[in-house]
């Protein structure tokens, strides 16, 4: 069994203006990470017309489209027991 993925590059704080996209990136130690999840506050995020979640190799990206003041808050990315927030 391979070791669990860890976060090697953590999330960075992002400042954006209303109507802009906000992009968050997190890099993991391996490509085959299972059990990954993005959150806004305590709310799990899924890919839809407002959020785009991408995985390219070890890089996991969240794009919040056309942010509003309601999108302000802690964005976190979780893989297994590891969490990064911005």
mmCIF file with all atom_site columns, C-alpha atoms in Angstrom:
data_model
loop_
_atom_site.group_PDB
_atom_site.id
_atom_site.type_symbol
_atom_site.label_atom_id
_atom_site.label_alt_id
_atom_site.label_comp_id
_atom_site.label_asym_id
_atom_site.label_entity_id
_atom_site.label_seq_id
_atom_site.pdbx_PDB_ins_code
_atom_site.Cartn_x
_atom_site.Cartn_y
_atom_site.Cartn_z
_atom_site.occupancy
_atom_site.B_iso_or_equiv
_atom_site.pdbx_formal_charge
_atom_site.auth_seq_id
_atom_site.auth_comp_id
_atom_site.auth_asym_id
_atom_site.auth_atom_id
_atom_site.pdbx_PDB_model_num
ATOM 1  C CA . UNK A 1 1  ? 0.000   0.000  0.000   1.00 0.00 ? 1  UNK A CA 1
ATOM 2  C CA . UNK A 1 2  ? 1.403   3.375  -0.973  1.00 0.00 ? 2  UNK A CA 1
ATOM 3  C CA . UNK A 1 3  ? 1.819   6.123  1.638   1.00 0.00 ? 3  UNK A CA 1
ATOM 4  C CA . UNK A 1 4  ? -0.954  8.695  1.966   1.00 0.00 ? 4  UNK A CA 1
ATOM 5  C CA . UNK A 1 5  ? -0.559  11.892 -0.032  1.00 0.00 ? 5  UNK A CA 1
ATOM 6  C CA . UNK A 1 6  ? 0.630   14.979 1.812   1.00 0.00 ? 6  UNK A CA 1
ATOM 7  C CA . UNK A 1 7  ? 0.473   18.657 0.927   1.00 0.00 ? 7  UNK A CA 1
ATOM 8  C CA . UNK A 1 8  ? 3.839   19.889 -0.359  1.00 0.00 ? 8  UNK A CA 1
ATOM 9  C CA . UNK A 1 9  ? 2.761   23.353 -1.512  1.00 0.00 ? 9  UNK A CA 1
ATOM 10 C CA . UNK A 1 10 ? 0.097   24.993 0.630   1.00 0.00 ? 10 UNK A CA 1
ATOM 11 C CA . UNK A 1 11 ? -2.653  27.386 -0.377  1.00 0.00 ? 11 UNK A CA 1
ATOM 12 C CA . UNK A 1 12 ? -1.802  31.076 -0.675  1.00 0.00 ? 12 UNK A CA 1
ATOM 13 C CA . UNK A 1 13 ? -4.135  33.893 0.392   1.00 0.00 ? 13 UNK A CA 1
ATOM 14 C CA . UNK A 1 14 ? -5.930  35.443 -2.584  1.00 0.00 ? 14 UNK A CA 1
ATOM 15 C CA . UNK A 1 15 ? -7.414  38.927 -2.779  1.00 0.00 ? 15 UNK A CA 1
ATOM 16 C CA . UNK A 1 16 ? -9.881  39.564 -5.573  1.00 0.00 ? 16 UNK A CA 1
ATOM 17 C CA . UNK A 1 17 ? -12.533 42.112 -6.398  1.00 0.00 ? 17 UNK A CA 1
ATOM 18 C CA . UNK A 1 18 ? -16.228 41.423 -6.804  1.00 0.00 ? 18 UNK A CA 1
ATOM 19 C CA . UNK A 1 19 ? -16.908 39.939 -10.233 1.00 0.00 ? 19 UNK A CA 1
ATOM 20 C CA . UNK A 1 20 ? -13.377 38.563 -10.660 1.00 0.00 ? 20 UNK A CA 1
ATOM 21 C CA . UNK A 1 21 ? -12.301 34.918 -10.494 1.00 0.00 ? 21 UNK A CA 1
ATOM 22 C CA . UNK A 1 22 ? -10.296 33.717 -7.490  1.00 0.00 ? 22 UNK A CA 1
ATOM 23 C CA . UNK A 1 23 ? -7.807  30.899 -8.113  1.00 0.00 ? 23 UNK A CA 1
ATOM 24 C CA . UNK A 1 24 ? -6.422  28.633 -5.377  1.00 0.00 ? 24 UNK A CA 1
ATOM 25 C CA . UNK A 1 25 ? -3.751  25.985 -5.956  1.00 0.00 ? 25 UNK A CA 1
ATOM 26 C CA . UNK A 1 26 ? -2.444  23.203 -3.766  1.00 0.00 ? 26 UNK A CA 1
ATOM 27 C CA . UNK A 1 27 ? 0.301   20.735 -4.712  1.00 0.00 ? 27 UNK A CA 1
ATOM 28 C CA . UNK A 1 28 ? 0.376   17.208 -3.318  1.00 0.00 ? 28 UNK A CA 1
ATOM 29 C CA . UNK A 1 29 ? 3.203   14.718 -2.865  1.00 0.00 ? 29 UNK A CA 1
ATOM 30 C CA . UNK A 1 30 ? 1.699   12.239 -5.348  1.00 0.00 ? 30 UNK A CA 1
ATOM 31 C CA . UNK A 1 31 ? -0.709  12.154 -8.264  1.00 0.00 ? 31 UNK A CA 1
ATOM 32 C CA . UNK A 1 32 ? -2.895  9.286  -7.116  1.00 0.00 ? 32 UNK A CA 1
ATOM 33 C CA . UNK A 1 33 ? -4.375  11.100 -4.124  1.00 0.00 ? 33 UNK A CA 1
ATOM 34 C CA . UNK A 1 34 ? -7.828  9.878  -3.170  1.00 0.00 ? 34 UNK A CA 1
ATOM 35 C CA . UNK A 1 35 ? -10.208 11.532 -0.734  1.00 0.00 ? 35 UNK A CA 1
ATOM 36 C CA . UNK A 1 36 ? -9.553  15.182 -1.673  1.00 0.00 ? 36 UNK A CA 1
ATOM 37 C CA . UNK A 1 37 ? -12.079 17.941 -0.942  1.00 0.00 ? 37 UNK A CA 1
ATOM 38 C CA . UNK A 1 38 ? -12.283 21.751 -1.237  1.00 0.00 ? 38 UNK A CA 1
ATOM 39 C CA . UNK A 1 39 ? -14.265 23.798 1.316   1.00 0.00 ? 39 UNK A CA 1
ATOM 40 C CA . UNK A 1 40 ? -15.521 27.375 1.645   1.00 0.00 ? 40 UNK A CA 1
ATOM 41 C CA . UNK A 1 41 ? -15.833 27.725 5.401   1.00 0.00 ? 41 UNK A CA 1
ATOM 42 C CA . UNK A 1 42 ? -17.504 24.443 6.440   1.00 0.00 ? 42 UNK A CA 1
ATOM 43 C CA . UNK A 1 43 ? -19.257 23.934 3.090   1.00 0.00 ? 43 UNK A CA 1
ATOM 44 C CA . UNK A 1 44 ? -17.815 21.268 0.753   1.00 0.00 ? 44 UNK A CA 1
ATOM 45 C CA . UNK A 1 45 ? -17.417 22.592 -2.801  1.00 0.00 ? 45 UNK A CA 1
ATOM 46 C CA . UNK A 1 46 ? -18.164 20.732 -6.019  1.00 0.00 ? 46 UNK A CA 1
ATOM 47 C CA . UNK A 1 47 ? -17.449 21.568 -9.639  1.00 0.00 ? 47 UNK A CA 1
ATOM 48 C CA . UNK A 1 48 ? -20.400 23.499 -11.100 1.00 0.00 ? 48 UNK A CA 1
ATOM 49 C CA . UNK A 1 49 ? -21.076 26.766 -12.946 1.00 0.00 ? 49 UNK A CA 1
ATOM 50 C CA . UNK A 1 50 ? -19.747 28.816 -9.994  1.00 0.00 ? 50 UNK A CA 1
ATOM 51 C CA . UNK A 1 51 ? -16.742 26.662 -9.016  1.00 0.00 ? 51 UNK A CA 1
ATOM 52 C CA . UNK A 1 52 ? -14.271 24.841 -11.202 1.00 0.00 ? 52 UNK A CA 1
ATOM 53 C CA . UNK A 1 53 ? -12.191 22.090 -9.615  1.00 0.00 ? 53 UNK A CA 1
ATOM 54 C CA . UNK A 1 54 ? -9.255  20.828 -11.659 1.00 0.00 ? 54 UNK A CA 1
ATOM 55 C CA . UNK A 1 55 ? -6.641  18.161 -11.082 1.00 0.00 ? 55 UNK A CA 1
ATOM 56 C CA . UNK A 1 56 ? -3.515  18.196 -13.234 1.00 0.00 ? 56 UNK A CA 1
ATOM 57 C CA . UNK A 1 57 ? -1.021  15.649 -11.938 1.00 0.00 ? 57 UNK A CA 1
ATOM 58 C CA . UNK A 1 58 ? -0.124  16.664 -8.379  1.00 0.00 ? 58 UNK A CA 1
ATOM 59 C CA . UNK A 1 59 ? -1.634  20.164 -8.712  1.00 0.00 ? 59 UNK A CA 1
ATOM 60 C CA . UNK A 1 60 ? -5.197  20.642 -7.452  1.00 0.00 ? 60 UNK A CA 1
ATOM 61 C CA . UNK A 1 61 ? -6.867  23.913 -8.484  1.00 0.00 ? 61 UNK A CA 1
ATOM 62 C CA . UNK A 1 62 ? -10.067 25.611 -7.353  1.00 0.00 ? 62 UNK A CA 1
ATOM 63 C CA . UNK A 1 63 ? -11.449 28.522 -9.380  1.00 0.00 ? 63 UNK A CA 1
ATOM 64 C CA . UNK A 1 64 ? -14.268 30.532 -7.805  1.00 0.00 ? 64 UNK A CA 1
ATOM 65 C CA . UNK A 1 65 ? -15.964 32.307 -10.702 1.00 0.00 ? 65 UNK A CA 1
ATOM 66 C CA . UNK A 1 66 ? -17.151 35.920 -10.453 1.00 0.00 ? 66 UNK A CA 1
ATOM 67 C CA . UNK A 1 67 ? -16.779 36.118 -6.682  1.00 0.00 ? 67 UNK A CA 1
ATOM 68 C CA . UNK A 1 68 ? -19.175 38.117 -4.499  1.00 0.00 ? 68 UNK A CA 1
ATOM 69 C CA . UNK A 1 69 ? -18.838 39.345 -0.923  1.00 0.00 ? 69 UNK A CA 1
ATOM 70 C CA . UNK A 1 70 ? -20.588 36.127 0.188   1.00 0.00 ? 70 UNK A CA 1
ATOM 71 C CA . UNK A 1 71 ? -17.582 34.161 -1.097  1.00 0.00 ? 71 UNK A CA 1
ATOM 72 C CA . UNK A 1 72 ? -15.304 35.867 1.429   1.00 0.00 ? 72 UNK A CA 1
ATOM 73 C CA . UNK A 1 73 ? -13.948 33.455 4.004   1.00 0.00 ? 73 UNK A CA 1
ATOM 74 C CA . UNK A 1 74 ? -11.638 30.537 4.586   1.00 0.00 ? 74 UNK A CA 1
ATOM 75 C CA . UNK A 1 75 ? -10.945 28.310 1.602   1.00 0.00 ? 75 UNK A CA 1
ATOM 76 C CA . UNK A 1 76 ? -9.470  24.983 2.610   1.00 0.00 ? 76 UNK A CA 1
ATOM 77 C CA . UNK A 1 77 ? -8.252  21.901 0.815   1.00 0.00 ? 77 UNK A CA 1
ATOM 78 C CA . UNK A 1 78 ? -8.188  18.549 2.553   1.00 0.00 ? 78 UNK A CA 1
ATOM 79 C CA . UNK A 1 79 ? -6.489  15.312 1.586   1.00 0.00 ? 79 UNK A CA 1
ATOM 80 C CA . UNK A 1 80 ? -6.696  12.455 4.080   1.00 0.00 ? 80 UNK A CA 1
ATOM 81 C CA . UNK A 1 81 ? -5.601  13.881 7.435   1.00 0.00 ? 81 UNK A CA 1
ATOM 82 C CA . UNK A 1 82 ? -3.879  16.943 5.922   1.00 0.00 ? 82 UNK A CA 1
ATOM 83 C CA . UNK A 1 83 ? -5.483  20.363 5.466   1.00 0.00 ? 83 UNK A CA 1
ATOM 84 C CA . UNK A 1 84 ? -4.312  23.685 4.019   1.00 0.00 ? 84 UNK A CA 1
ATOM 85 C CA . UNK A 1 85 ? -6.268  26.934 4.286   1.00 0.00 ? 85 UNK A CA 1
ATOM 86 C CA . UNK A 1 86 ? -6.163  30.447 2.852   1.00 0.00 ? 86 UNK A CA 1
#
